[in-house]
Each structure stands twice: as structure tokens, then as C-alpha cells.
PDB file of C-alpha atoms in Angstrom:
ATOM      1  CA  LEU A   1      28.192  13.845   5.712  1.00 47.00           C
ATOM      2  CA  HIS A   2      27.218  16.889   4.168  1.00 48.00           C
ATOM      3  CA  THR A   3      23.311  17.776   3.620  1.00 50.00           C
ATOM      4  CA  PRO A   4      23.359  20.621   0.967  1.00 53.00           C
ATOM      5  CA  HIS A   5      20.942  23.563   1.279  1.00 52.00           C
ATOM      6  CA  PRO A   6      18.965  24.757  -1.841  1.00 55.00           C
ATOM      7  CA  PRO A   7      19.102  28.537  -2.672  1.00 54.00           C
ATOM      8  CA  ASN A   8      15.783  29.002  -0.572  1.00 53.00           C
ATOM      9  CA  GLY A   9      17.865  28.034   2.737  1.00 52.00           C
ATOM     10  CA  ARG A  10      15.655  25.100   3.849  1.00 50.00           C
ATOM     11  CA  PRO A  11      17.452  21.771   4.267  1.00 51.00           C
ATOM     12  CA  PRO A  12      15.911  19.149   1.844  1.00 50.00           C
ATOM     13  CA  ARG A  13      13.865  16.153   3.145  1.00 53.00           C
ATOM     14  CA  VAL A  14      14.968  13.309   0.956  1.00 52.00           C
ATOM     15  CA  ARG A  15      18.692  13.186   0.256  1.00 54.00           C
ATOM     16  CA  ALA A  16      22.104  13.525   1.817  1.00 56.00           C
ATOM     17  CA  GLN A  17      25.335  13.596   0.204  1.00 57.00           C
ATOM     18  CA  ALA A  18      28.754  12.332   1.130  1.00 60.00           C
ATOM     19  CA  GLY A  19      32.099  13.335  -0.870  1.00 58.00           C
ATOM     20  CA  HIS A  20      35.529  12.211  -1.131  1.00 60.00           C
ATOM     21  CA  ASP A  21      38.395  12.677  -3.474  1.00 61.00           C
ATOM     22  CA  GLY A  22      37.074  10.040  -5.852  1.00 67.00           C
ATOM     23  CA  GLY A  23      33.444  11.796  -6.194  1.00 69.00           C
ATOM     24  CA  MET A  24      30.061  12.100  -4.506  1.00 69.00           C
ATOM     25  CA  ILE A  25      27.491   9.600  -3.397  1.00 69.00           C
ATOM     26  CA  VAL A  26      23.830  10.781  -3.023  1.00 69.00           C
ATOM     27  CA  PHE A  27      21.785   8.694  -0.295  1.00 66.00           C
ATOM     28  CA  LYS A  28      17.878   8.734  -0.991  1.00 65.00           C
ATOM     29  CA  LEU A  29      16.297   8.759   2.394  1.00 60.00           C
ATOM     30  CA  GLU A  30      12.705   8.276   1.459  1.00 59.00           C
ATOM     31  CA  ARG A  31      10.749   6.553  -1.201  1.00 59.00           C
ATOM     32  CA  GLU A  32       9.911   8.988  -4.251  1.00 66.00           C
ATOM     33  CA  ARG A  33       6.974   6.565  -5.481  1.00 73.00           C
ATOM     34  CA  PRO A  34       3.788   6.357  -3.216  1.00 78.00           C
ATOM     35  CA  ALA A  35       1.899   3.090  -2.657  1.00 83.00           C
ATOM     36  CA  TYR A  36      -0.508   3.248  -5.685  1.00 86.00           C
ATOM     37  CA  ASN A  37      -2.681   0.996  -8.026  1.00 88.00           C
ATOM     38  CA  ALA A  38      -4.576   1.787 -11.299  1.00 88.00           C
ATOM     39  CA  HIS A  39      -7.766   0.472 -12.273  1.00 90.00           C
ATOM     40  CA  GLN A  40     -10.005   1.250 -15.393  1.00 90.00           C
ATOM     41  CA  GLY A  41      -8.816   4.902 -15.736  1.00 89.00           C
ATOM     42  CA  THR A  42      -8.612   5.762 -12.004  1.00 89.00           C
ATOM     43  CA  LEU A  43      -5.231   5.861 -10.053  1.00 90.00           C
ATOM     44  CA  TYR A  44      -5.766   5.080  -6.296  1.00 90.00           C
ATOM     45  CA  TYR A  45      -2.647   6.281  -4.447  1.00 89.00           C
ATOM     46  CA  VAL A  46      -1.610   7.577  -1.166  1.00 87.00           C
ATOM     47  CA  LYS A  47      -0.058  11.160  -0.650  1.00 84.00           C
ATOM     48  CA  ASP A  48       0.335  12.809   2.876  1.00 79.00           C
ATOM     49  CA  ARG A  49      -2.170  11.363   5.252  1.00 80.00           C
ATOM     50  CA  TYR A  50      -4.904  10.792   2.319  1.00 84.00           C
ATOM     51  CA  LEU A  51      -5.799   7.883  -0.022  1.00 87.00           C
ATOM     52  CA  ARG A  52      -6.409   9.771  -3.128  1.00 88.00           C
ATOM     53  CA  THR A  53      -7.910   9.095  -6.421  1.00 89.00           C
ATOM     54  CA  TYR A  54      -7.013  10.382  -9.782  1.00 92.00           C
ATOM     55  CA  ASP A  55      -9.324  10.259 -12.754  1.00 90.00           C
ATOM     56  CA  PHE A  56      -7.064  10.133 -16.047  1.00 92.00           C
ATOM     57  CA  ALA A  57     -10.296  11.053 -18.180  1.00 92.00           C
ATOM     58  CA  THR A  58     -11.235  14.269 -16.377  1.00 91.00           C
ATOM     59  CA  GLN A  59      -7.741  14.654 -14.778  1.00 91.00           C
ATOM     60  CA  ARG A  60      -9.258  15.283 -11.463  1.00 91.00           C
ATOM     61  CA  ASP A  61      -7.682  14.667  -8.163  1.00 90.00           C
ATOM     62  CA  ASN A  62      -9.764  13.871  -5.197  1.00 87.00           C
ATOM     63  CA  PRO A  63      -9.106  12.864  -1.487  1.00 87.00           C
ATOM     64  CA  LEU A  64     -11.135   9.781  -0.588  1.00 84.00           C
ATOM     65  CA  ILE A  65     -10.204   8.965   2.923  1.00 84.00           C
ATOM     66  CA  SER A  66      -8.041   9.909   5.603  1.00 83.00           C
ATOM     67  CA  VAL A  67      -5.452   7.002   6.579  1.00 80.00           C
ATOM     68  CA  ARG A  68      -3.455   6.630   9.870  1.00 71.00           C
ATOM     69  CA  ARG A  69      -0.150   7.784  10.278  1.00 59.00           C
ATOM     70  CA  ALA A  70       2.119   6.797  13.239  1.00 48.00           C
ATOM     71  CA  ALA A  71       2.587   9.125  15.944  1.00 43.00           C
ATOM     72  CA  MET A  72       6.567   8.812  15.540  1.00 44.00           C
ATOM     73  CA  ALA A  73       6.341   8.364  11.439  1.00 51.00           C
ATOM     74  CA  GLY A  74       9.698   8.979  10.160  1.00 55.00           C
ATOM     75  CA  THR A  75      11.342   8.253   6.977  1.00 55.00           C
ATOM     76  CA  ASN A  76       9.858   5.442   4.916  1.00 57.00           C
ATOM     77  CA  GLN A  77       7.010   5.109   7.196  1.00 66.00           C
ATOM     78  CA  GLY A  78       4.274   5.565   4.857  1.00 74.00           C
ATOM     79  CA  PRO A  79       2.354   2.736   3.096  1.00 83.00           C
ATOM     80  CA  ARG A  80       4.334   0.596   1.101  1.00 85.00           C
ATOM     81  CA  THR A  81       2.133  -1.096  -0.996  1.00 88.00           C
ATOM     82  CA  LEU A  82      -1.902  -0.599  -2.139  1.00 91.00           C
ATOM     83  CA  SER A  83      -3.805  -3.536  -3.506  1.00 91.00           C
ATOM     84  CA  TYR A  84      -7.465  -2.611  -4.785  1.00 92.00           C
ATOM     85  CA  ASN A  85     -10.422  -4.973  -4.955  1.00 93.00           C
ATOM     86  CA  PRO A  86     -12.894  -3.319  -7.630  1.00 92.00           C
ATOM     87  CA  ALA A  87     -15.649  -5.839  -7.016  1.00 91.00           C
ATOM     88  CA  GLU A  88     -16.122  -4.822  -3.399  1.00 91.00           C
ATOM     89  CA  ASN A  89     -14.417  -1.250  -3.501  1.00 89.00           C
ATOM     90  CA  ALA A  90     -11.797  -2.370  -1.092  1.00 92.00           C
ATOM     91  CA  LEU A  91      -8.211  -1.311  -0.572  1.00 92.00           C
ATOM     92  CA  LEU A  92      -5.381  -2.894   1.437  1.00 93.00           C
ATOM     93  CA  LEU A  93      -2.369  -0.847   2.460  1.00 90.00           C
ATOM     94  CA  THR A  94       0.637  -2.228   3.955  1.00 90.00           C
ATOM     95  CA  SER A  95       3.508  -0.681   5.614  1.00 86.00           C
ATOM     96  CA  ASP A  96       6.468  -1.455   7.681  1.00 83.00           C
ATOM     97  CA  LEU A  97       4.927  -0.057  10.928  1.00 80.00           C
ATOM     98  CA  ASP A  98       4.854  -2.344  13.975  1.00 80.00           C
ATOM     99  CA  GLY A  99       7.147  -4.582  12.178  1.00 80.00           C
ATOM    100  CA  GLY A 100       4.685  -4.966   9.279  1.00 87.00           C
ATOM    101  CA  SER A 101       0.973  -4.320   9.226  1.00 89.00           C
ATOM    102  CA  PHE A 102      -1.979  -3.803   6.717  1.00 92.00           C
ATOM    103  CA  GLU A 103      -5.145  -1.778   6.850  1.00 91.00           C
ATOM    104  CA  LEU A 104      -8.244  -2.792   4.965  1.00 93.00           C
ATOM    105  CA  TYR A 105     -10.786  -0.017   3.989  1.00 91.00           C
ATOM    106  CA  ILE A 106     -14.307  -0.885   2.212  1.00 90.00           C
ATOM    107  CA  VAL A 107     -15.098   2.491   0.497  1.00 86.00           C
ATOM    108  CA  PRO A 108     -18.931   3.072  -0.289  1.00 80.00           C
ATOM    109  CA  LYS A 109     -19.303   3.324  -4.030  1.00 75.00           C
ATOM    110  CA  GLU A 110     -20.765   6.762  -4.151  1.00 70.00           C
ATOM    111  CA  ALA A 111     -19.044   8.258  -1.179  1.00 59.00           C
ATOM    112  CA  ALA A 112     -20.193  11.976  -0.496  1.00 50.00           C
ATOM    113  CA  ARG A 113     -18.141  14.768   0.828  1.00 51.00           C
ATOM    114  CA  GLY A 114     -18.272  15.202   4.591  1.00 47.00           C
ATOM    115  CA  ASP A 115     -19.147  11.159   4.766  1.00 57.00           C
ATOM    116  CA  ALA A 116     -17.542   9.636   7.778  1.00 62.00           C
ATOM    117  CA  ALA A 117     -14.419   7.791   6.618  1.00 66.00           C
ATOM    118  CA  PRO A 118     -14.729   3.994   6.831  1.00 76.00           C
ATOM    119  CA  GLU A 119     -13.149   2.351   9.826  1.00 84.00           C
ATOM    120  CA  ALA A 120     -10.104   0.418   8.821  1.00 87.00           C
ATOM    121  CA  LYS A 121      -9.526  -3.253   9.725  1.00 92.00           C
ATOM    122  CA  ARG A 122      -5.989  -3.583  10.537  1.00 91.00           C
ATOM    123  CA  GLY A 123      -3.701  -6.421  11.424  1.00 92.00           C
ATOM    124  CA  LEU A 124       0.008  -7.563  11.440  1.00 92.00           C
ATOM    125  CA  GLY A 125       1.675  -8.948   8.496  1.00 91.00           C
ATOM    126  CA  ALA A 126       4.696  -8.461   6.099  1.00 90.00           C
ATOM    127  CA  SER A 127       2.286  -8.255   3.094  1.00 90.00           C
ATOM    128  CA  ALA A 128      -1.325  -8.426   2.038  1.00 92.00           C
ATOM    129  CA  VAL A 129      -2.832  -8.817  -1.465  1.00 92.00           C
ATOM    130  CA  PHE A 130      -6.354  -9.664  -2.640  1.00 93.00           C
ATOM    131  CA  ILE A 131      -6.633 -13.093  -3.978  1.00 92.00           C
ATOM    132  CA  ALA A 132     -10.467 -13.350  -4.731  1.00 90.00           C
ATOM    133  CA  ARG A 133     -13.401 -11.246  -4.654  1.00 90.00           C
ATOM    134  CA  ASN A 134     -13.967 -11.323  -0.913  1.00 92.00           C
ATOM    135  CA  ARG A 135     -10.815 -12.793   0.194  1.00 94.00           C
ATOM    136  CA  PHE A 136      -7.091 -11.439   0.706  1.00 95.00           C
ATOM    137  CA  ALA A 137      -4.011 -13.212   1.822  1.00 94.00           C
ATOM    138  CA  VAL A 138      -1.702 -12.021   4.734  1.00 94.00           C
ATOM    139  CA  LEU A 139       2.045 -12.963   4.887  1.00 92.00           C
ATOM    140  CA  ASP A 140       3.007 -13.526   8.334  1.00 89.00           C
ATOM    141  CA  ARG A 141       6.847 -13.954   8.475  1.00 86.00           C
ATOM    142  CA  ALA A 142       6.900 -14.524  12.456  1.00 85.00           C
ATOM    143  CA  ALA A 143       4.681 -17.485  12.346  1.00 87.00           C
ATOM    144  CA  ASN A 144       5.826 -18.623   8.755  1.00 88.00           C
ATOM    145  CA  THR A 145       2.321 -18.772   7.557  1.00 90.00           C
ATOM    146  CA  ILE A 146      -0.052 -17.017   4.888  1.00 92.00           C
ATOM    147  CA  GLN A 147      -3.488 -16.566   6.539  1.00 93.00           C
ATOM    148  CA  ILE A 148      -6.594 -16.386   4.186  1.00 95.00           C
ATOM    149  CA  ARG A 149      -9.008 -13.518   5.389  1.00 95.00           C
ATOM    150  CA  ASN A 150     -12.424 -12.425   4.579  1.00 95.00           C
ATOM    151  CA  LEU A 151     -13.383  -8.730   4.115  1.00 94.00           C
ATOM    152  CA  GLN A 152     -14.446  -8.829   7.992  1.00 94.00           C
ATOM    153  CA  ASN A 153     -10.646  -9.469   8.752  1.00 93.00           C
ATOM    154  CA  GLU A 154     -11.621 -12.981  10.042  1.00 94.00           C
ATOM    155  CA  VAL A 155      -8.656 -15.535   9.539  1.00 94.00           C
ATOM    156  CA  ARG A 156     -10.679 -18.311   7.270  1.00 94.00           C
ATOM    157  CA  ARG A 157      -7.776 -20.659   6.575  1.00 93.00           C
ATOM    158  CA  VAL A 158      -3.991 -20.855   7.486  1.00 93.00           C
ATOM    159  CA  MET A 159      -1.192 -22.294   5.369  1.00 91.00           C
ATOM    160  CA  ARG A 160       2.123 -23.439   7.132  1.00 88.00           C
ATOM    161  CA  GLY A 161       5.383 -22.701   5.386  1.00 75.00           C
ATOM    162  CA  GLY A 162       8.092 -25.413   4.833  1.00 62.00           C
ATOM    163  CA  ARG A 163      11.665 -24.330   5.328  1.00 57.00           C
ATOM    164  CA  GLY A 164      11.245 -20.420   5.737  1.00 50.00           C
ATOM    165  CA  GLY A 165       9.648 -17.573   4.388  1.00 49.00           C
ATOM    166  CA  GLY A 166      10.955 -18.022   1.063  1.00 53.00           C
ATOM    167  CA  HIS A 167       8.529 -20.523  -0.224  1.00 50.00           C
ATOM    168  CA  LEU A 168       5.522 -18.387   1.282  1.00 52.00           C
ATOM    169  CA  ARG A 169       6.919 -15.176  -0.387  1.00 58.00           C
ATOM    170  CA  ALA A 170       7.236 -17.154  -3.700  1.00 58.00           C
ATOM    171  CA  ALA A 171       3.676 -18.553  -3.298  1.00 57.00           C
ATOM    172  CA  MET A 172       2.269 -15.072  -2.770  1.00 59.00           C
ATOM    173  CA  VAL A 173       4.193 -13.792  -5.985  1.00 58.00           C
ATOM    174  CA  ARG A 174       2.664 -16.555  -8.101  1.00 59.00           C
ATOM    175  CA  ARG A 175      -0.708 -16.015  -6.729  1.00 59.00           C
ATOM    176  CA  ARG A 176      -0.608 -11.961  -7.283  1.00 58.00           C
ATOM    177  CA  CYS A 177       0.626 -12.609 -10.832  1.00 55.00           C
ATOM    178  CA  LYS A 178      -2.163 -15.059 -11.732  1.00 57.00           C
ATOM    179  CA  ALA A 179      -4.774 -12.650 -10.240  1.00 55.00           C
ATOM    180  CA  SER A 180      -3.028  -9.646 -12.234  1.00 54.00           C
ATOM    181  CA  SER A 181      -3.199 -11.479 -15.462  1.00 52.00           C
ATOM    182  CA  ARG A 182      -6.760 -12.745 -14.949  1.00 52.00           C
ATOM    183  CA  ALA A 183      -7.754  -9.027 -14.012  1.00 52.00           C
ATOM    184  CA  SER A 184      -6.046  -7.858 -17.397  1.00 50.00           C
ATOM    185  CA  LEU A 185      -7.752 -10.520 -19.217  1.00 49.00           C
ATOM    186  CA  MET A 186     -11.094  -9.680 -17.885  1.00 45.00           C
ATOM    187  CA  ALA A 187     -10.598  -5.923 -18.510  1.00 46.00           C
ATOM    188  CA  SER A 188      -9.721  -6.613 -22.270  1.00 40.00           C
TER     189      SER A 188
END
């Protein structure tokens, strides 16, 4: 295994190479694409420790809130997905930390610089997506369930799975696709 050094002498952080007589293989060690979601001309994304917004019209990039990062965060430990609820200005971040976890942030519509960051509501789950204006679903692989929660992070309903998590994941994908298609129809 060889880690190439660029001309500046600093080792790269995102790749390693292995070579042999037949050629070379490059291994990516980190995701190149951050967790993001776009809504009506604004891109919400996570970079470093901040949830940021990018306004396509003005081309301005602004930090919105600071998000947690594990003390031992290593490769691929940042947020994996970001789901945005425009009705409540709420954001759900999912990551692989703690075996799968989510953070729910409700951001004030007119947050001023220097305002205290909203406190995250956290929980465990492999995936989390908004399914209604004030509800989101959390996939719990360990219990083979989907939990429906409100914006106070209280469990309102639990749906049990059948023969494994595959059915639950398929249900969440179908639900997310329906929600996405409805959102695109409403935006048109």
C-alpha cells in the first residue's frame, strides 16, 4: 500500500493507492459529496462542522448552525443524508455514528448572526426522512420497525416489519419518492 505525496509534501486525506504489475487501484477513503438538499433556489449542505446554505440567485454561502461531530470522528463519520422540511424550516441529519443516528434541528425563519444555535433533538436509527409537515419516519434496523415521530421527537406510532429490514427500507423509499414527487408538483 502506497500513499502518494503531492508536490507540497503533505499527505492527502482522501485516497490511497495500491499497485502491482497489472496496474494500479485507487481507494477512496472518504465521501466526496456532502449531505445536501436543495429547495427553491437554496442549497442546504453540511461542510466541516456547519450546516450551511447557498443561495443560487445571490451566490452567497452562509453558515446556518453548528452541528455536532463525534470526538473520535474518523473517515466517513460526518452526516450521510440531509432532509429538509420547508413548512417548519426543520432539518434532519443522519449519520453512521452510534450505529446509526439522527439529529433534528428546527431553525428560526429569521435567524440573526450571533443567535444561539437551536438545540438538536437526537435519536438512534439507520435512516430518517420527513413524511409530512410535522412528522418524520425513523428506520430502526435493530428492532425491525419504522417509528413515526413528531417535531418534538416523540414517538407517535410504530410500524413493525415482516421478514427482515428489506420491507421496511422499501417502504421508506416508496414513501420518500411519493413525498418528493408531491413536493416537485407543488413547486411547479
